Amino acid sequence: MTLAAAALAPLGLAAAQQAGPEVTGATASTGADIAVYPGGPALVREALRFRLPDGEGRITWGAPPSTLDLSSLSLLFPDRTSASVVEQRSLPGGASMEDLLRASVGRAVDLVLAGGDTLRATLLSGSGGLLLRKENGSIVSLGPGQVRQLLLPGLPEGQRLAPAVTWTVRAARGGQSTATARYLTGGLTWNAEYAITLAPSGGSLELEAWADLRDGSGRSWPNARVRLVAGELNRTGSPQSLADAARAKVMEAAAPSVAQAEERSFSEYHVFELPRAVSLEDGQTVRALLLRATDVPTRKLYMYDGGEAYGYGSSRPITQTQPGGSSGRTHVQAVLELASGEHTPVDRPLPAGRARIYEEDEDGSTLLAGEAPVPDLMVGDTVRLPLGRAFDLTAERTRTAFRRPDAHNLEEGYRITLRSAKKEPVQVHVTERMFRWHEWRITAEMVDGKPARHAKPDAEHAEWRITVPAGGRATLEYTVHYAWSEQDLR
């Protein structure tokens, strides 16, 4: 019998001998109802079975999660007129080896020595080894290597190996009963992971949306009904838990579920209910399928943003002579665009997460094309996922003109040269941010010496779509005119 086993054996007896009203133990039934938020907490509704005492008595629940938020815990009876809770008390646990040895000083202990002999002696000290008084009165000191097992007389009064909760309940009549423990707990979290595989043609993709559900709550949950809530929950303060932190351990993810989760809206959130009961083991990660969609229309875009965020949020015109945005040669960025909608393969809202994007080659092999964050996706949204730098596409940005004819006007010109080493023509989306002031207009614009026309997606940006020939280059040149009043300069 090990030390842990010796200490565990009298645990129920120690609980039953607490002073006060009659004590009964509560056991949890399987099938807890758990709603998990992305960063926590989780809302749990769990049925507890126990014998309701006559009149007033105490119910002890010895298996709560160690990360339970005590301020959120309620015990709810089906018929609230027949029984009610008059007091709730938390019992901390976690007695350490040092605690047990300290509490056993002066008491008789049994030892199995390294050679197999047994010894019964009185413990005098457990600090830095064992100091013992044998039955004949002699004193002996033993180090860790000399003792195979140490059997203590029992768990000291008032100490527990695990935390517990007790309720003082007043009931009209006693008997077997069931109540629901409702509470918030930490340690249960989830996040969305996306696997996107591009077809060799580049015109479609296969999308799999998964939810990774992690249990670090300090306990397991057999056959739980799990709902995953997408959205940001507003909370105040840091709740008090039964333990400082859930215990951590690393295990392989469980085999993924194959049926898709059912999605619905609730208040300001979206809820994904897993299609079957899930058994969560402490320290494990379970992966559940949210959506699998094939033949999703998509396109790869090439984008260059030269203006970046220079001067963002300025309350006055920016008049210094230095150019804004990037300069010199940089790579064009590759972006994957896909849309959702009621009549598309992606016909439901999807939560924010991380996407890994794979691309199939003509020979059937697959490579990782990039990773990108996915925002919360509503039905009808179009999302652009950055893939990284386009190896064969570069852009070089140079300022060609700067003129300030008076205190209220400024003209500036730029040239952007796009170069491609690809074997086919590509279209590049060029975006420039007019950072100096919100009153601006393009006075001249050309691509390879021919007139061009920009789009204005918002009040600060101009956008051009420029076709770059295979193995060639294309050059955009434009001039922008800014104007402001004397009042704007103050």
Tab-separated table of C-alpha atoms in Angstrom:
chain	number	residue	atom	x	y	z
A	1	MET	CA	0.000	0.000	0.000
A	2	THR	CA	1.530	3.329	-1.041
A	3	LEU	CA	1.429	6.615	0.828
A	4	ALA	CA	-1.256	7.952	-1.517
A	5	ALA	CA	-3.378	4.856	-1.023
A	6	ALA	CA	-2.962	5.029	2.737
A	7	ALA	CA	-4.090	8.632	2.790
A	8	LEU	CA	-6.983	8.081	0.414
A	9	ALA	CA	-8.510	5.210	2.380
A	10	PRO	CA	-9.873	7.241	5.312
A	11	LEU	CA	-10.993	10.193	3.182
A	12	GLY	CA	-14.671	9.273	3.247
A	13	LEU	CA	-14.565	8.577	6.991
A	14	ALA	CA	-12.951	11.951	7.687
A	15	ALA	CA	-15.719	13.650	5.719
A	16	ALA	CA	-18.437	11.699	7.505
A	17	GLN	CA	-17.133	12.664	10.928
A	18	GLN	CA	-17.436	16.436	10.445
A	19	ALA	CA	-19.323	18.135	13.250
A	20	GLY	CA	-22.837	19.431	12.618
A	21	PRO	CA	-25.939	18.087	10.889
A	22	GLU	CA	-26.194	14.754	9.139
A	23	VAL	CA	-23.811	14.506	6.161
A	24	THR	CA	-24.554	12.683	2.934
A	25	GLY	CA	-22.340	12.377	-0.136
A	26	ALA	CA	-23.414	13.665	-3.548
A	27	THR	CA	-22.428	11.771	-6.689
A	28	ALA	CA	-22.529	13.222	-10.191
A	29	SER	CA	-24.440	11.453	-12.925
A	30	THR	CA	-22.878	11.182	-16.367
A	31	GLY	CA	-23.932	13.495	-19.132
A	32	ALA	CA	-23.159	16.999	-17.890
A	33	ASP	CA	-24.369	19.871	-20.075
A	34	ILE	CA	-21.344	22.064	-20.936
A	35	ALA	CA	-21.268	25.338	-22.890
A	36	VAL	CA	-17.665	26.339	-23.672
A	37	TYR	CA	-16.508	29.814	-24.700
A	38	PRO	CA	-13.335	30.289	-26.820
A	39	GLY	CA	-11.145	31.689	-24.041
A	40	GLY	CA	-13.239	30.294	-21.203
A	41	PRO	CA	-15.074	29.985	-18.969
A	42	ALA	CA	-17.419	27.047	-19.414
A	43	LEU	CA	-20.975	26.996	-18.084
A	44	VAL	CA	-21.779	23.578	-16.613
A	45	ARG	CA	-25.101	22.068	-15.556
A	46	GLU	CA	-24.522	18.783	-13.756
A	47	ALA	CA	-27.044	16.495	-12.049
A	48	LEU	CA	-26.085	15.377	-8.519
A	49	ARG	CA	-27.734	12.429	-6.758
A	50	PHE	CA	-27.870	12.183	-2.969
A	51	ARG	CA	-30.063	11.265	-0.015
A	52	LEU	CA	-31.889	14.338	1.197
A	53	PRO	CA	-31.766	14.459	5.016
A	54	ASP	CA	-34.829	14.985	7.185
A	55	GLY	CA	-35.088	18.591	8.265
A	56	GLU	CA	-31.662	20.185	8.028
A	57	GLY	CA	-28.553	18.322	6.871
A	58	ARG	CA	-25.332	18.677	4.993
A	59	ILE	CA	-24.563	17.436	1.481
A	60	THR	CA	-20.905	17.031	0.477
A	61	TRP	CA	-19.815	17.075	-3.167
A	62	GLY	CA	-16.321	15.637	-3.292
A	63	ALA	CA	-15.563	15.815	-7.018
A	64	PRO	CA	-15.898	19.403	-8.273
A	65	PRO	CA	-13.437	20.667	-10.905
A	66	SER	CA	-10.456	22.381	-9.303
A	67	THR	CA	-11.025	25.465	-11.487
A	68	LEU	CA	-14.661	25.925	-10.419
A	69	ASP	CA	-15.673	29.569	-9.871
A	70	LEU	CA	-17.140	29.400	-6.376
A	71	SER	CA	-19.073	32.654	-6.743
A	72	SER	CA	-21.076	31.163	-9.633
A	73	LEU	CA	-22.021	27.859	-7.977
A	74	SER	CA	-25.716	27.173	-7.324
A	75	LEU	CA	-27.527	23.994	-6.303
A	76	LEU	CA	-30.954	23.998	-7.966
A	77	PHE	CA	-33.774	21.688	-6.876
A	78	PRO	CA	-36.554	20.773	-9.336
A	79	ASP	CA	-39.174	21.721	-6.739
A	80	ARG	CA	-37.777	24.715	-4.896
A	81	THR	CA	-40.521	24.610	-2.284
A	82	SER	CA	-39.548	21.142	-1.013
A	83	ALA	CA	-35.856	21.857	-0.359
A	84	SER	CA	-33.575	24.879	-0.224
A	85	VAL	CA	-29.902	25.657	0.368
A	86	VAL	CA	-29.219	27.770	3.460
A	87	GLU	CA	-25.403	27.675	3.378
A	88	GLN	CA	-22.637	26.789	0.927
A	89	ARG	CA	-19.080	26.114	2.071
A	90	SER	CA	-15.883	25.272	0.169
A	91	LEU	CA	-13.389	22.777	1.596
A	92	PRO	CA	-9.879	23.271	0.200
A	93	GLY	CA	-7.821	20.215	-0.651
A	94	GLY	CA	-4.355	19.421	-1.814
A	95	ALA	CA	-2.592	18.085	1.299
A	96	SER	CA	1.087	17.658	0.361
A	97	MET	CA	3.612	15.088	1.555
A	98	GLU	CA	5.101	17.743	3.838
A	99	ASP	CA	1.655	18.462	5.310
A	100	LEU	CA	1.027	14.784	5.987
A	101	LEU	CA	4.431	14.212	7.588
A	102	ARG	CA	4.103	17.322	9.745
A	103	ALA	CA	0.655	16.220	10.937
A	104	SER	CA	1.951	12.701	11.717
A	105	VAL	CA	4.751	13.807	14.057
A	106	GLY	CA	4.322	12.007	17.402
A	107	ARG	CA	2.213	9.253	15.868
A	108	ALA	CA	3.103	5.647	15.071
A	109	VAL	CA	3.960	4.930	11.428
A	110	ASP	CA	4.753	1.723	9.538
A	111	LEU	CA	7.669	1.471	7.120
A	112	VAL	CA	8.859	-1.029	4.539
A	113	LEU	CA	12.628	-0.679	4.316
A	114	ALA	CA	14.693	-0.991	1.161
A	115	GLY	CA	15.724	-4.541	2.046
A	116	GLY	CA	12.121	-5.639	2.591
A	117	ASP	CA	12.080	-5.559	6.407
A	118	THR	CA	9.210	-3.788	8.163
A	119	LEU	CA	9.470	-1.319	10.991
A	120	ARG	CA	6.924	0.269	13.316
A	121	ALA	CA	8.115	3.446	15.025
A	122	THR	CA	7.034	6.866	16.233
A	123	LEU	CA	7.723	9.714	13.789
A	124	LEU	CA	9.760	12.482	15.431
A	125	SER	CA	10.527	14.557	12.322
A	126	GLY	CA	9.964	14.358	8.578
A	127	SER	CA	12.207	17.255	7.565
A	128	GLY	CA	15.316	16.284	5.556
A	129	GLY	CA	14.690	12.577	6.110
A	130	LEU	CA	12.841	10.564	8.728
A	131	LEU	CA	13.746	10.719	12.410
A	132	LEU	CA	12.069	7.849	14.292
A	133	ARG	CA	11.886	6.403	17.812
A	134	LYS	CA	11.718	2.627	17.784
A	135	GLU	CA	9.633	0.627	20.262
A	136	ASN	CA	12.745	-0.099	22.360
A	137	GLY	CA	13.341	3.664	22.731
A	138	SER	CA	16.320	3.944	20.369
A	139	ILE	CA	16.410	6.770	17.808
A	140	VAL	CA	17.037	6.034	14.133
A	141	SER	CA	17.423	8.318	11.112
A	142	LEU	CA	16.481	7.102	7.626
A	143	GLY	CA	17.129	8.745	4.268
A	144	PRO	CA	14.928	8.491	1.134
A	145	GLY	CA	16.988	5.642	-0.323
A	146	GLN	CA	16.500	3.503	2.785
A	147	VAL	CA	12.683	3.502	2.707
A	148	ARG	CA	10.581	1.714	0.095
A	149	GLN	CA	7.170	2.614	1.514
A	150	LEU	CA	5.853	4.784	4.320
A	151	LEU	CA	2.382	4.067	5.710
A	152	LEU	CA	0.847	6.911	7.695
A	153	PRO	CA	-1.996	6.384	10.181
A	154	GLY	CA	-4.503	8.375	8.108
A	155	LEU	CA	-5.436	11.772	6.805
A	156	PRO	CA	-5.183	14.381	9.583
A	157	GLU	CA	-8.450	15.872	10.777
A	158	GLY	CA	-9.540	18.882	8.732
A	159	GLN	CA	-7.342	18.045	5.725
A	160	ARG	CA	-8.394	16.657	2.334
A	161	LEU	CA	-6.470	15.349	-0.630
A	162	ALA	CA	-8.961	16.965	-2.994
A	163	PRO	CA	-11.232	20.013	-2.694
A	164	ALA	CA	-14.941	19.644	-1.948
A	165	VAL	CA	-18.093	21.704	-1.550
A	166	THR	CA	-20.743	21.278	1.135
A	167	TRP	CA	-24.292	22.600	1.191
A	168	THR	CA	-26.462	22.876	4.272
A	169	VAL	CA	-29.939	21.997	3.025
A	170	ARG	CA	-33.321	22.368	4.694
A	171	ALA	CA	-35.873	19.872	3.352
A	172	ALA	CA	-39.547	19.254	4.044
A	173	ARG	CA	-38.929	15.507	3.920
A	174	GLY	CA	-35.907	13.287	3.367
A	175	GLY	CA	-35.187	10.613	0.790
A	176	GLN	CA	-33.337	10.074	-2.461
A	177	SER	CA	-33.200	13.253	-4.529
A	178	THR	CA	-31.546	14.881	-7.521
A	179	ALA	CA	-30.510	18.502	-7.916
A	180	THR	CA	-28.566	20.412	-10.550
A	181	ALA	CA	-25.218	22.024	-9.810
A	182	ARG	CA	-24.849	25.053	-12.098
A	183	TYR	CA	-21.502	26.812	-12.212
A	184	LEU	CA	-18.750	28.407	-14.267
A	185	THR	CA	-15.389	26.699	-14.449
A	186	GLY	CA	-12.046	27.428	-16.010
A	187	GLY	CA	-9.783	24.994	-17.807
A	188	LEU	CA	-12.250	24.173	-20.602
A	189	THR	CA	-11.495	26.137	-23.771
A	190	TRP	CA	-11.863	25.743	-27.499
A	191	ASN	CA	-10.625	27.308	-30.719
A	192	ALA	CA	-11.343	26.895	-34.407
A	193	GLU	CA	-8.815	25.401	-36.811
A	194	TYR	CA	-9.279	25.404	-40.586
A	195	ALA	CA	-7.733	23.109	-43.180
A	196	ILE	CA	-8.015	24.526	-46.705
A	197	THR	CA	-6.819	22.561	-49.727
A	198	LEU	CA	-6.555	24.363	-53.066
A	199	ALA	CA	-7.283	22.444	-56.249
A	200	PRO	CA	-4.491	22.382	-58.878
A	201	SER	CA	-6.579	24.692	-61.073
A	202	GLY	CA	-6.690	27.290	-58.293
A	203	GLY	CA	-10.380	27.975	-58.927
A	204	SER	CA	-11.841	25.922	-56.067
A	205	LEU	CA	-10.928	24.547	-52.673
A	206	GLU	CA	-11.971	22.087	-50.001
A	207	LEU	CA	-12.565	23.544	-46.545
A	208	GLU	CA	-12.695	21.740	-43.224
A	209	ALA	CA	-13.532	23.679	-40.062
A	210	TRP	CA	-12.620	21.942	-36.813
A	211	ALA	CA	-13.082	22.826	-33.158
A	212	ASP	CA	-10.269	21.842	-30.799
A	213	LEU	CA	-11.750	21.396	-27.309
A	214	ARG	CA	-9.239	21.214	-24.442
A	215	ASP	CA	-9.911	19.939	-20.933
A	216	GLY	CA	-7.600	21.340	-18.280
A	217	SER	CA	-10.265	21.590	-15.594
A	218	GLY	CA	-8.739	19.027	-13.252
A	219	ARG	CA	-11.400	16.375	-13.856
A	220	SER	CA	-12.970	14.311	-16.628
A	221	TRP	CA	-16.464	14.551	-18.105
A	222	PRO	CA	-17.981	11.269	-19.358
A	223	ASN	CA	-20.699	11.453	-22.017
A	224	ALA	CA	-21.083	15.228	-21.862
A	225	ARG	CA	-23.405	17.256	-24.062
A	226	VAL	CA	-21.097	19.978	-25.417
A	227	ARG	CA	-22.004	23.286	-27.023
A	228	LEU	CA	-19.301	25.593	-28.385
A	229	VAL	CA	-20.143	29.288	-28.152
A	230	ALA	CA	-18.539	31.658	-30.671
A	231	GLY	CA	-18.340	35.294	-29.636
A	232	GLU	CA	-16.665	37.497	-27.063
A	233	LEU	CA	-18.051	37.229	-23.542
A	234	ASN	CA	-17.878	40.313	-21.333
A	235	ARG	CA	-16.622	39.469	-17.820
A	236	THR	CA	-15.585	41.456	-14.757
A	237	GLY	CA	-12.816	40.627	-12.306
A	238	SER	CA	-10.962	37.393	-11.646
A	239	PRO	CA	-13.085	34.627	-10.116
A	240	GLN	CA	-11.940	32.607	-7.099
A	241	SER	CA	-11.455	28.946	-7.929
A	242	LEU	CA	-11.062	25.819	-5.829
A	243	ALA	CA	-7.400	25.643	-6.865
A	244	ASP	CA	-4.882	28.211	-8.028
A	245	ALA	CA	-4.643	26.543	-11.429
A	246	ALA	CA	-5.807	23.425	-13.205
A	247	ARG	CA	-3.182	20.764	-13.421
A	248	ALA	CA	-1.415	20.645	-16.772
A	249	LYS	CA	-0.386	17.633	-18.765
A	250	VAL	CA	0.230	17.025	-22.441
A	251	MET	CA	-1.495	14.204	-24.299
A	252	GLU	CA	-2.210	13.352	-27.893
A	253	ALA	CA	-5.437	14.727	-29.351
A	254	ALA	CA	-8.293	12.265	-29.412
A	255	ALA	CA	-9.515	10.915	-32.736
A	256	PRO	CA	-11.647	13.519	-34.504
A	257	SER	CA	-15.406	13.273	-34.667
A	258	VAL	CA	-16.896	12.785	-38.147
A	259	ALA	CA	-20.397	14.264	-37.874
A	260	GLN	CA	-20.763	18.027	-38.319
A	261	ALA	CA	-21.780	20.258	-35.428
A	262	GLU	CA	-25.205	21.880	-35.608
A	263	GLU	CA	-25.001	25.695	-35.704
A	264	ARG	CA	-27.590	28.210	-34.467
A	265	SER	CA	-27.642	31.795	-33.233
A	266	PHE	CA	-28.242	32.702	-29.591
A	267	SER	CA	-28.425	36.301	-28.332
A	268	GLU	CA	-25.223	37.938	-29.650
A	269	TYR	CA	-23.431	34.609	-30.114
A	270	HIS	CA	-23.410	31.611	-32.406
A	271	VAL	CA	-23.647	28.156	-30.839
A	272	PHE	CA	-22.240	24.959	-32.342
A	273	GLU	CA	-23.696	21.859	-30.690
A	274	LEU	CA	-21.694	18.676	-31.123
A	275	PRO	CA	-23.865	15.969	-32.706
A	276	ARG	CA	-23.156	13.299	-30.091
A	277	ALA	CA	-22.045	13.006	-26.490
A	278	VAL	CA	-18.335	13.552	-25.908
A	279	SER	CA	-16.197	12.099	-23.121
A	280	LEU	CA	-13.585	14.661	-22.092
A	281	GLU	CA	-10.511	13.447	-20.218
A	282	ASP	CA	-8.495	15.880	-18.132
A	283	GLY	CA	-5.442	16.998	-20.097
A	284	GLN	CA	-6.768	15.809	-23.459
A	285	THR	CA	-7.834	17.647	-26.598
A	286	VAL	CA	-10.869	16.502	-28.593
A	287	ARG	CA	-11.354	17.629	-32.190
A	288	ALA	CA	-14.895	17.988	-33.578
A	289	LEU	CA	-15.971	18.822	-37.124
A	290	LEU	CA	-17.870	22.095	-37.582
A	291	LEU	CA	-18.120	22.109	-41.386
A	292	ARG	CA	-16.778	20.266	-44.402
A	293	ALA	CA	-17.322	21.965	-47.763
A	294	THR	CA	-16.057	20.931	-51.197
A	295	ASP	CA	-15.874	22.773	-54.521
A	296	VAL	CA	-15.825	26.157	-52.795
A	297	PRO	CA	-15.226	28.850	-55.455
A	298	THR	CA	-12.066	30.816	-54.787
A	299	ARG	CA	-9.419	32.909	-56.462
A	300	LYS	CA	-5.855	33.843	-55.676
A	301	LEU	CA	-5.123	37.553	-55.633
A	302	TYR	CA	-1.817	39.387	-55.749
A	303	MET	CA	-1.756	42.575	-53.718
A	304	TYR	CA	0.701	45.392	-53.156
A	305	ASP	CA	0.063	48.059	-50.523
A	306	GLY	CA	2.658	50.810	-50.731
A	307	GLY	CA	0.972	53.362	-48.515
A	308	GLU	CA	0.818	51.136	-45.421
A	309	ALA	CA	-0.296	52.986	-42.257
A	310	TYR	CA	2.030	55.986	-42.346
A	311	GLY	CA	0.425	59.061	-40.755
A	312	TYR	CA	-2.680	57.156	-39.688
A	313	GLY	CA	-5.018	59.165	-37.470
A	314	SER	CA	-3.314	62.551	-37.899
A	315	SER	CA	-5.593	65.488	-37.020
A	316	ARG	CA	-3.596	67.948	-39.159
A	317	PRO	CA	-2.211	67.860	-42.720
A	318	ILE	CA	1.177	66.156	-43.004
A	319	THR	CA	3.409	68.592	-44.879
A	320	GLN	CA	6.984	67.399	-44.329
A	321	THR	CA	9.009	66.596	-47.422
A	322	GLN	CA	9.878	62.991	-46.582
A	323	PRO	CA	7.832	60.419	-48.514
A	324	GLY	CA	5.319	58.213	-46.763
A	325	GLY	CA	4.797	54.489	-47.014
A	326	SER	CA	7.324	51.989	-48.302
A	327	SER	CA	10.155	52.621	-50.724
A	328	GLY	CA	12.526	50.392	-52.638
A	329	ARG	CA	11.807	46.862	-53.858
A	330	THR	CA	9.537	44.474	-51.967
A	331	HIS	CA	7.602	41.323	-52.794
A	332	VAL	CA	3.949	41.368	-53.759
A	333	GLN	CA	1.685	39.536	-51.299
A	334	ALA	CA	-0.410	36.508	-52.323
A	335	VAL	CA	-3.961	36.408	-50.929
A	336	LEU	CA	-6.672	33.746	-51.102
A	337	GLU	CA	-10.239	35.046	-51.445
A	338	LEU	CA	-13.375	33.031	-50.735
A	339	ALA	CA	-17.006	33.937	-50.127
A	340	SER	CA	-19.805	32.509	-48.007
A	341	GLY	CA	-23.517	32.668	-48.710
A	342	GLU	CA	-26.817	30.813	-48.446
A	343	HIS	CA	-26.380	29.255	-51.885
A	344	THR	CA	-22.680	28.452	-51.572
A	345	PRO	CA	-20.920	25.454	-50.000
A	346	VAL	CA	-20.041	27.707	-47.030
A	347	ASP	CA	-23.635	28.393	-45.961
A	348	ARG	CA	-23.281	28.999	-42.204
A	349	PRO	CA	-21.429	31.405	-39.899
A	350	LEU	CA	-17.957	30.300	-38.874
A	351	PRO	CA	-15.901	31.348	-35.834
A	352	ALA	CA	-12.559	33.119	-35.905
A	353	GLY	CA	-9.548	30.822	-35.917
A	354	ARG	CA	-6.421	29.812	-37.765
A	355	ALA	CA	-6.289	28.451	-41.299
A	356	ARG	CA	-3.605	26.212	-42.730
A	357	ILE	CA	-3.700	26.401	-46.498
A	358	TYR	CA	-2.440	23.505	-48.595
A	359	GLU	CA	-1.982	23.477	-52.347
A	360	GLU	CA	-2.050	20.438	-54.593
A	361	ASP	CA	0.559	20.200	-57.318
A	362	GLU	CA	-0.073	18.752	-60.759
A	363	ASP	CA	1.725	15.538	-59.748
A	364	GLY	CA	-0.681	15.010	-56.847
A	365	SER	CA	1.670	16.061	-54.059
A	366	THR	CA	0.611	18.622	-51.459
A	367	LEU	CA	2.568	21.488	-49.913
A	368	LEU	CA	1.766	23.968	-47.162
A	369	ALA	CA	1.072	27.264	-48.931
A	370	GLY	CA	0.706	29.348	-45.778
A	371	GLU	CA	-1.091	30.031	-42.514
A	372	ALA	CA	-3.517	32.887	-41.934
A	373	PRO	CA	-5.910	34.166	-39.265
A	374	VAL	CA	-9.610	33.786	-40.091
A	375	PRO	CA	-11.977	36.466	-38.747
A	376	ASP	CA	-15.514	35.719	-37.572
A	377	LEU	CA	-17.316	34.919	-40.820
A	378	MET	CA	-20.968	35.819	-41.273
A	379	VAL	CA	-23.076	34.378	-44.075
A	380	GLY	CA	-22.482	36.578	-47.113
A	381	ASP	CA	-19.003	37.699	-46.049
A	382	THR	CA	-15.983	37.586	-48.316
A	383	VAL	CA	-12.722	36.826	-46.565
A	384	ARG	CA	-9.171	37.346	-47.793
A	385	LEU	CA	-6.504	35.111	-46.279
A	386	PRO	CA	-2.873	36.225	-46.689
A	387	LEU	CA	-0.609	33.462	-47.982
A	388	GLY	CA	2.687	35.332	-47.736
A	389	ARG	CA	5.106	36.751	-50.283
A	390	ALA	CA	4.754	35.871	-53.946
A	391	PHE	CA	8.244	34.630	-54.823
A	392	ASP	CA	8.079	35.624	-58.512
A	393	LEU	CA	6.419	39.045	-58.107
A	394	THR	CA	8.122	42.215	-56.863
A	395	ALA	CA	7.183	45.879	-56.642
A	396	GLU	CA	9.496	48.889	-56.525
A	397	ARG	CA	8.088	52.195	-55.270
A	398	THR	CA	9.800	55.528	-55.906
A	399	ARG	CA	8.693	59.104	-55.330
A	400	THR	CA	9.003	61.102	-58.542
A	401	ALA	CA	7.688	64.547	-57.585
A	402	PHE	CA	7.081	66.768	-54.588
A	403	ARG	CA	5.800	70.314	-54.929
A	404	ARG	CA	4.177	72.683	-52.466
A	405	PRO	CA	3.120	75.788	-54.410
A	406	ASP	CA	1.652	77.509	-51.330
A	407	ALA	CA	0.686	76.882	-47.709
A	408	HIS	CA	-2.615	75.190	-48.614
A	409	ASN	CA	-1.685	72.886	-51.513
A	410	LEU	CA	0.717	70.022	-52.088
A	411	GLU	CA	1.383	67.736	-55.053
A	412	GLU	CA	3.223	64.454	-54.910
A	413	GLY	CA	4.028	61.825	-57.539
A	414	TYR	CA	4.976	58.152	-57.304
A	415	ARG	CA	6.111	55.415	-59.674
A	416	ILE	CA	5.481	51.751	-58.892
A	417	THR	CA	7.183	49.161	-61.086
A	418	LEU	CA	5.839	45.610	-60.947
A	419	ARG	CA	8.077	42.756	-62.149
A	420	SER	CA	7.022	39.155	-62.753
A	421	ALA	CA	9.013	35.972	-63.353
A	422	LYS	CA	5.852	33.898	-63.778
A	423	LYS	CA	5.067	31.991	-66.974
A	424	GLU	CA	1.617	33.539	-67.329
A	425	PRO	CA	0.204	37.069	-67.005
A	426	VAL	CA	-1.065	38.013	-63.546
A	427	GLN	CA	-3.191	40.846	-62.198
A	428	VAL	CA	-1.853	42.788	-59.223
A	429	HIS	CA	-4.061	44.916	-56.957
A	430	VAL	CA	-2.072	48.043	-56.121
A	431	THR	CA	-3.329	50.080	-53.154
A	432	GLU	CA	-1.982	53.494	-52.176
A	433	ARG	CA	-2.974	55.341	-49.022
A	434	MET	CA	-3.274	59.116	-49.374
A	435	PHE	CA	-1.822	59.766	-45.965
A	436	ARG	CA	-1.251	63.535	-45.950
A	437	TRP	CA	-4.878	64.750	-45.725
A	438	HIS	CA	-8.428	63.620	-46.346
A	439	GLU	CA	-9.026	66.129	-49.165
A	440	TRP	CA	-7.186	64.684	-52.145
A	441	ARG	CA	-7.633	63.886	-55.825
A	442	ILE	CA	-5.594	62.043	-58.421
A	443	THR	CA	-4.636	64.529	-61.144
A	444	ALA	CA	-2.642	62.183	-63.393
A	445	GLU	CA	-2.357	58.395	-63.671
A	446	MET	CA	-0.797	56.116	-66.294
A	447	VAL	CA	0.188	52.464	-66.682
A	448	ASP	CA	3.068	51.928	-69.112
A	449	GLY	CA	2.451	55.390	-70.546
A	450	LYS	CA	-1.266	54.821	-71.197
A	451	PRO	CA	-4.114	56.495	-69.284
A	452	ALA	CA	-5.330	54.532	-66.273
A	453	ARG	CA	-8.248	54.853	-63.892
A	454	HIS	CA	-8.212	54.232	-60.163
A	455	ALA	CA	-10.957	53.038	-57.830
A	456	LYS	CA	-11.659	54.702	-54.490
A	457	PRO	CA	-12.694	51.947	-52.029
A	458	ASP	CA	-12.817	54.430	-49.135
A	459	ALA	CA	-11.916	58.011	-48.224
A	460	GLU	CA	-8.193	57.308	-47.802
A	461	HIS	CA	-7.216	54.836	-50.515
A	462	ALA	CA	-6.817	54.614	-54.271
A	463	GLU	CA	-6.656	51.217	-55.961
A	464	TRP	CA	-5.489	50.057	-59.384
A	465	ARG	CA	-5.702	46.626	-60.993
A	466	ILE	CA	-2.675	46.170	-63.196
A	467	THR	CA	-1.917	43.244	-65.497
A	468	VAL	CA	1.746	42.251	-65.514
A	469	PRO	CA	2.832	40.223	-68.574
A	470	ALA	CA	4.571	36.859	-68.220
A	471	GLY	CA	8.241	37.404	-67.507
A	472	GLY	CA	7.755	41.150	-67.878
A	473	ARG	CA	6.981	44.351	-66.022
A	474	ALA	CA	4.300	47.023	-65.726
A	475	THR	CA	4.741	50.554	-64.376
A	476	LEU	CA	2.137	52.707	-62.637
A	477	GLU	CA	2.723	56.451	-62.337
A	478	TYR	CA	0.355	58.836	-60.600
A	479	THR	CA	0.183	62.336	-59.137
A	480	VAL	CA	-1.987	63.284	-56.182
A	481	HIS	CA	-3.046	66.797	-55.195
A	482	TYR	CA	-3.851	67.666	-51.552
A	483	ALA	CA	-5.641	70.799	-50.367
A	484	TRP	CA	-6.431	72.168	-46.899
A	485	SER	CA	-7.572	75.369	-45.269
A	486	GLU	CA	-5.867	77.649	-42.787
A	487	GLN	CA	-8.198	76.269	-40.120
A	488	ASP	CA	-6.980	72.726	-40.864
A	489	LEU	CA	-3.405	73.761	-40.043
A	490	ARG	CA	-4.273	74.921	-36.519
